[in-house]
mmCIF file of C-alpha atoms in Angstrom:
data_model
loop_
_atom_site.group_PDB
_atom_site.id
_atom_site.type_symbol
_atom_site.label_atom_id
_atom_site.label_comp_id
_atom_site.label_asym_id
_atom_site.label_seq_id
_atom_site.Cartn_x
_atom_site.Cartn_y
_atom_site.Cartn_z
ATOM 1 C CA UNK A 18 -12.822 -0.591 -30.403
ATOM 2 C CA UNK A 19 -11.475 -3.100 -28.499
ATOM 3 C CA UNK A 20 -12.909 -2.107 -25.086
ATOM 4 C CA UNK A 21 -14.338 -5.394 -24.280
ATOM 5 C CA UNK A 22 -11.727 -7.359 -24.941
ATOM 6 C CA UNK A 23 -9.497 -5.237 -22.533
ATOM 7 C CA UNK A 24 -12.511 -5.467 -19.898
ATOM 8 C CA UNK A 25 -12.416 -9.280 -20.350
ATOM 9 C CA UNK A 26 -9.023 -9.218 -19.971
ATOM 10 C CA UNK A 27 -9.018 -7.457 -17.162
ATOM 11 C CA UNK A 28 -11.756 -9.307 -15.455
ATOM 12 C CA UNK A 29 -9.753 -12.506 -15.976
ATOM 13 C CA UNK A 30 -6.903 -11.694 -13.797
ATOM 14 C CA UNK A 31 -9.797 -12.366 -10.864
ATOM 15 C CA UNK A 32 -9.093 -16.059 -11.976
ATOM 16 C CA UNK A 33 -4.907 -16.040 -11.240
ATOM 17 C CA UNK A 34 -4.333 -16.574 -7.779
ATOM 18 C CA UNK A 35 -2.596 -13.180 -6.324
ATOM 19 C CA UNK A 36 0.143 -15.511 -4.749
ATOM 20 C CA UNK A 37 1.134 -15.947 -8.793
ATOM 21 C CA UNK A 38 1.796 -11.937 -9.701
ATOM 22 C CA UNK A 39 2.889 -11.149 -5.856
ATOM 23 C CA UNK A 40 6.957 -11.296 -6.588
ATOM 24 C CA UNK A 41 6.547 -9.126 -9.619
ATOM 25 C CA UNK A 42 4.443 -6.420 -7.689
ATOM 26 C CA UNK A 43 6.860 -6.548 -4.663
ATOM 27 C CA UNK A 44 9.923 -5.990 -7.013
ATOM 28 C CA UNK A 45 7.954 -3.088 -9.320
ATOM 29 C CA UNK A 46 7.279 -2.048 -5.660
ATOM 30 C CA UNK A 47 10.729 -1.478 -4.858
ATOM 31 C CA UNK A 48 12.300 -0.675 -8.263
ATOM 32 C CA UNK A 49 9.890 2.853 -7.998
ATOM 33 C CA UNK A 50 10.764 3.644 -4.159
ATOM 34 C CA UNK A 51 7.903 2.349 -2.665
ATOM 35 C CA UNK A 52 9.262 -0.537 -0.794
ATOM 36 C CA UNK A 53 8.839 0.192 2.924
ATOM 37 C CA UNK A 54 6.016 2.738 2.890
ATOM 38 C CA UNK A 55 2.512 3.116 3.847
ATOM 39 C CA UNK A 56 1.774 3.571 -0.281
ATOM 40 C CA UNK A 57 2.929 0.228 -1.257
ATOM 41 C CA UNK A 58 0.276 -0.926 0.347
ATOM 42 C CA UNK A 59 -2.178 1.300 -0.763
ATOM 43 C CA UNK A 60 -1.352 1.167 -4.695
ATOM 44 C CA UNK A 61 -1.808 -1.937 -5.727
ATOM 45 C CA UNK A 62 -4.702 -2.214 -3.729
ATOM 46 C CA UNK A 63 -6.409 1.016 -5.331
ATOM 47 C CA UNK A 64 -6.673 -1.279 -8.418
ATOM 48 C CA UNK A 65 -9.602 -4.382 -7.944
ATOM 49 C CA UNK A 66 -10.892 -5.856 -10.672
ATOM 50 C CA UNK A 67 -13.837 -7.073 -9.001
ATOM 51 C CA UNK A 68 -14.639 -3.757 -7.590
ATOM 52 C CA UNK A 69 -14.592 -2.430 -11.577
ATOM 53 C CA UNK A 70 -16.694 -4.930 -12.693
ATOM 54 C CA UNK A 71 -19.152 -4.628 -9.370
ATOM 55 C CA UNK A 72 -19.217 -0.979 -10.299
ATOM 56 C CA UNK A 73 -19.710 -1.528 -14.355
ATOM 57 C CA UNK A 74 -22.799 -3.874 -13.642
ATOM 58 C CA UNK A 75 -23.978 -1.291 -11.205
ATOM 59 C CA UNK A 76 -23.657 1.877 -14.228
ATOM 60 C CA UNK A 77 -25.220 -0.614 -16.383
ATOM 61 C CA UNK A 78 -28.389 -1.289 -14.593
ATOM 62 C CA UNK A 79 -28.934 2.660 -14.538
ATOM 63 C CA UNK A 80 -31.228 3.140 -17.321
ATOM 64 C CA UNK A 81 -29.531 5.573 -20.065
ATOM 65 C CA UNK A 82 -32.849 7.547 -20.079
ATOM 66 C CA UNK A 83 -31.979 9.487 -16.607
ATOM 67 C CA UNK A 84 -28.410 9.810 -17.981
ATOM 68 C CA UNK A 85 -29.815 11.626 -20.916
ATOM 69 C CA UNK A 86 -32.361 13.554 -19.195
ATOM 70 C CA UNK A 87 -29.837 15.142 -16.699
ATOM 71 C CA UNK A 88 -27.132 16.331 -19.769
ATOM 72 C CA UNK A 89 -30.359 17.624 -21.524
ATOM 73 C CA UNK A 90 -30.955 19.555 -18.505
ATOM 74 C CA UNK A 91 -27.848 21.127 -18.798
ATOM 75 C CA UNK A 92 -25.251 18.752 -16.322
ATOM 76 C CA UNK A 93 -21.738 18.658 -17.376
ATOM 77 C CA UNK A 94 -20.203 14.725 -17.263
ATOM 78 C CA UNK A 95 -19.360 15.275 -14.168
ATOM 79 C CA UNK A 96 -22.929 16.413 -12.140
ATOM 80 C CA UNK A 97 -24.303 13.466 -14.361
ATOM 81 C CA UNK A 98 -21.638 11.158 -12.142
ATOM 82 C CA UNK A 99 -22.032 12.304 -8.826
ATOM 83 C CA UNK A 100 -25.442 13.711 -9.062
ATOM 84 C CA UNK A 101 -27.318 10.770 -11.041
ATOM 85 C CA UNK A 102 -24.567 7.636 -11.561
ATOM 86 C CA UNK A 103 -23.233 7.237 -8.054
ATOM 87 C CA UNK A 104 -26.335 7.759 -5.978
ATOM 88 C CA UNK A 105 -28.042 5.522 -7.850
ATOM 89 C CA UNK A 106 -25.399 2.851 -7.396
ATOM 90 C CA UNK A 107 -24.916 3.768 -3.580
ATOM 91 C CA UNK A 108 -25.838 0.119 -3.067
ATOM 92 C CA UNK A 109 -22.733 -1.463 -5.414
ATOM 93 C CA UNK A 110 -20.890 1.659 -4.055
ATOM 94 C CA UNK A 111 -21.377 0.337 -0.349
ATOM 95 C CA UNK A 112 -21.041 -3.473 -0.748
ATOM 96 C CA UNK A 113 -17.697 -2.899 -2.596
ATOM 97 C CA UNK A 114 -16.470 -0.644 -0.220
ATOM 98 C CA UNK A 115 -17.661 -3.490 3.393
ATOM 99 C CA UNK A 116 -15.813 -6.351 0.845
ATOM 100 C CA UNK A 117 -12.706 -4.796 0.159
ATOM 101 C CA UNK A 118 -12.082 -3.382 3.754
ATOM 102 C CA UNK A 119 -12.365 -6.194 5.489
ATOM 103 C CA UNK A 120 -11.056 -7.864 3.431
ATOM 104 C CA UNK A 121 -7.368 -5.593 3.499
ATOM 105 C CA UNK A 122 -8.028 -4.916 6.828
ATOM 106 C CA UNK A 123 -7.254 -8.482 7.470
ATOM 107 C CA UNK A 124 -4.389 -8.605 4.981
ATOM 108 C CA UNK A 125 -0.861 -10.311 6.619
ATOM 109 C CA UNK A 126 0.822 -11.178 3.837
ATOM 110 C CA UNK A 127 1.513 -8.245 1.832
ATOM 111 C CA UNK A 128 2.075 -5.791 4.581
ATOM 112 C CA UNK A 129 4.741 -8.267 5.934
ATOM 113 C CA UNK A 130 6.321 -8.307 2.763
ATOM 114 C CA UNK A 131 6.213 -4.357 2.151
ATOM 115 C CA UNK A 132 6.881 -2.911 5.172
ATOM 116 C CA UNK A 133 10.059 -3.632 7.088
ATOM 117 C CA UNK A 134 10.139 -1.141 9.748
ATOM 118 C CA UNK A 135 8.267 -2.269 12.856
ATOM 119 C CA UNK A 136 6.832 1.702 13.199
ATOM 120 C CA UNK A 137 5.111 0.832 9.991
ATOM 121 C CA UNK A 138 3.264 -2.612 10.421
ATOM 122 C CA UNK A 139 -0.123 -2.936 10.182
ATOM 123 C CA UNK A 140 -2.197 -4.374 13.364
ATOM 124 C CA UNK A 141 -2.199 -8.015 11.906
ATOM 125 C CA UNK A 142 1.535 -8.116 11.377
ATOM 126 C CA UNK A 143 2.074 -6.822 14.764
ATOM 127 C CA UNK A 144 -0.655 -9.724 16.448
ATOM 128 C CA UNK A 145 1.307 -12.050 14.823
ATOM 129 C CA UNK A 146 4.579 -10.715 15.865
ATOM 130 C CA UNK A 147 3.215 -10.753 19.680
ATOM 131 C CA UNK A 148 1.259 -14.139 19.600
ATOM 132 C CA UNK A 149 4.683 -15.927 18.115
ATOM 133 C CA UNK A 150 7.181 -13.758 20.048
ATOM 134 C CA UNK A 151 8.693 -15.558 23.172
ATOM 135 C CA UNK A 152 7.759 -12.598 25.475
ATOM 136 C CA UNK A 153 3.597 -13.834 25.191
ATOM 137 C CA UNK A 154 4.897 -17.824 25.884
ATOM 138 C CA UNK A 155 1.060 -18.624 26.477
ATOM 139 C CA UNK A 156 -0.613 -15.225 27.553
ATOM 140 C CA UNK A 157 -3.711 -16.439 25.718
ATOM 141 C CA UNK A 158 -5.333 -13.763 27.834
ATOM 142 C CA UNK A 159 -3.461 -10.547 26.510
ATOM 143 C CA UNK A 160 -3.191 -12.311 22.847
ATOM 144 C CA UNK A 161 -7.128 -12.429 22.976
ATOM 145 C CA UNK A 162 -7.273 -8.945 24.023
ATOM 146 C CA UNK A 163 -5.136 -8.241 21.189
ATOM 147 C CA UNK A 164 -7.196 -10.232 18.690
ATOM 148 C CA UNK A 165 -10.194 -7.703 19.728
ATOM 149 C CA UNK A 166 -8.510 -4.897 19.518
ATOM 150 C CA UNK A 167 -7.517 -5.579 15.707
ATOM 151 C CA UNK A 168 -11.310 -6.659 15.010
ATOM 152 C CA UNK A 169 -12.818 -4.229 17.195
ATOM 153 C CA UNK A 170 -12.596 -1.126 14.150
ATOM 154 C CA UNK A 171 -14.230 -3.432 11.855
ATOM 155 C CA UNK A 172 -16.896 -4.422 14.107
ATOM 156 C CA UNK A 173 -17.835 -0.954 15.451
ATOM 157 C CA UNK A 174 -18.226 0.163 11.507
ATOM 158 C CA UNK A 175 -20.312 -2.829 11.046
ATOM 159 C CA UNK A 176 -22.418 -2.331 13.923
ATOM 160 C CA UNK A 177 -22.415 2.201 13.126
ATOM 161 C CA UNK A 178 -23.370 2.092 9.424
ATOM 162 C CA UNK A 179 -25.449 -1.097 9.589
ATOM 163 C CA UNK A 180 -28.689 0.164 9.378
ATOM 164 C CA UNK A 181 -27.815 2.729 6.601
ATOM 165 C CA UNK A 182 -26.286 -0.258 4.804
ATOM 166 C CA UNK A 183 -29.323 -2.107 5.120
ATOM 167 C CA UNK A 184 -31.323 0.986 4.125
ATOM 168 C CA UNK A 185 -29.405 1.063 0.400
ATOM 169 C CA UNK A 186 -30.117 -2.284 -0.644
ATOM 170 C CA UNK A 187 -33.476 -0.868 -0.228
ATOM 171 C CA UNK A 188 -32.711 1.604 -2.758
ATOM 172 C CA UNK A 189 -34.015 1.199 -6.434
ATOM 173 C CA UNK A 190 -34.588 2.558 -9.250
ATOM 174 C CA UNK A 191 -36.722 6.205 -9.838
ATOM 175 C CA UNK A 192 -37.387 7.839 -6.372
#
């Protein structure tokens, strides 16, 4: 009872800006001893509400029939997941997982505000740090280098796993 509601709920925080619930974070952050390490980062990232509701729409296109048929064959909850649920929502599984890469791959402003120590900065923070620092003055040469270098992962990945990603939209239904 209730479930919905707390889904909706959920789902609306998609609609405040992250700018809005940032200061809050970073101080809940720090309060629990996470300020200035690599899992400040990763934590409140972990959570995405449109990577829940990505994945519900995916469970719930999966017809409850193969579900069924897999306990009846004797699966525990489990098996049923990763043998039956997440194959057949490899697609959602792998359009979640390009989005919310690049799209924290390319993240400046909460690593700038988590991480302090210059050991720890992610590659944007550090472009930044180069491109504004007085030592490049103009070195649009070496600042473009760096630019690839920072997009270079992303695009390797892309160009690696594009056919298979390709290949899983493909995917449907009963095999």
């Amino acid at each position: 009872k209730g479930r919905d509601f707390l889904f909706m709920c959920y789902i609306g925080t998609i609609a405040v800006p992250w700018q809005v619930y940032m200061v809050p974070q970073f101080i809940m952050m720090r309060s629990i001893g996470l300020y200035d390490t690599i899992w400040a980062l990763v934590a409140l990232q972990s959570f995405s509400a449109f990577g829940v509701f990505l994945m519900r729409q995916a469970f719930l296109a999966i017809p409850k029939e193969l579900e069924e048929a897999a306990l009846m064959e004797g699966c525990r909850w489990w098996q049923v997941l990763f043998r039956v649920l997440l194959p057949m929502s490899w697609p959602s599984v792998l359009a979640f997982a390009t989005v919310s890469i690049t799209y924290h791959w390319n993240e400046y402003l909460w690593p700038l505000m988590m991480l302090n120590d210059p050991d720890k900065q992610v590659l944007t923070v550090g472009l930044v740090s180069f491109a504004m620092g007085a030592e490049s003055g103009g070195q649009w040469g070496t600042i473009g280098a760096g630019t690839l270098m920072v997009c270079l992962p992303l695009m390797l990945a892309f160009i690696l796993f594009q056919k298979q990603f390709l290949r899983s939209f493909g995917f449907s239904g009963i095999k």
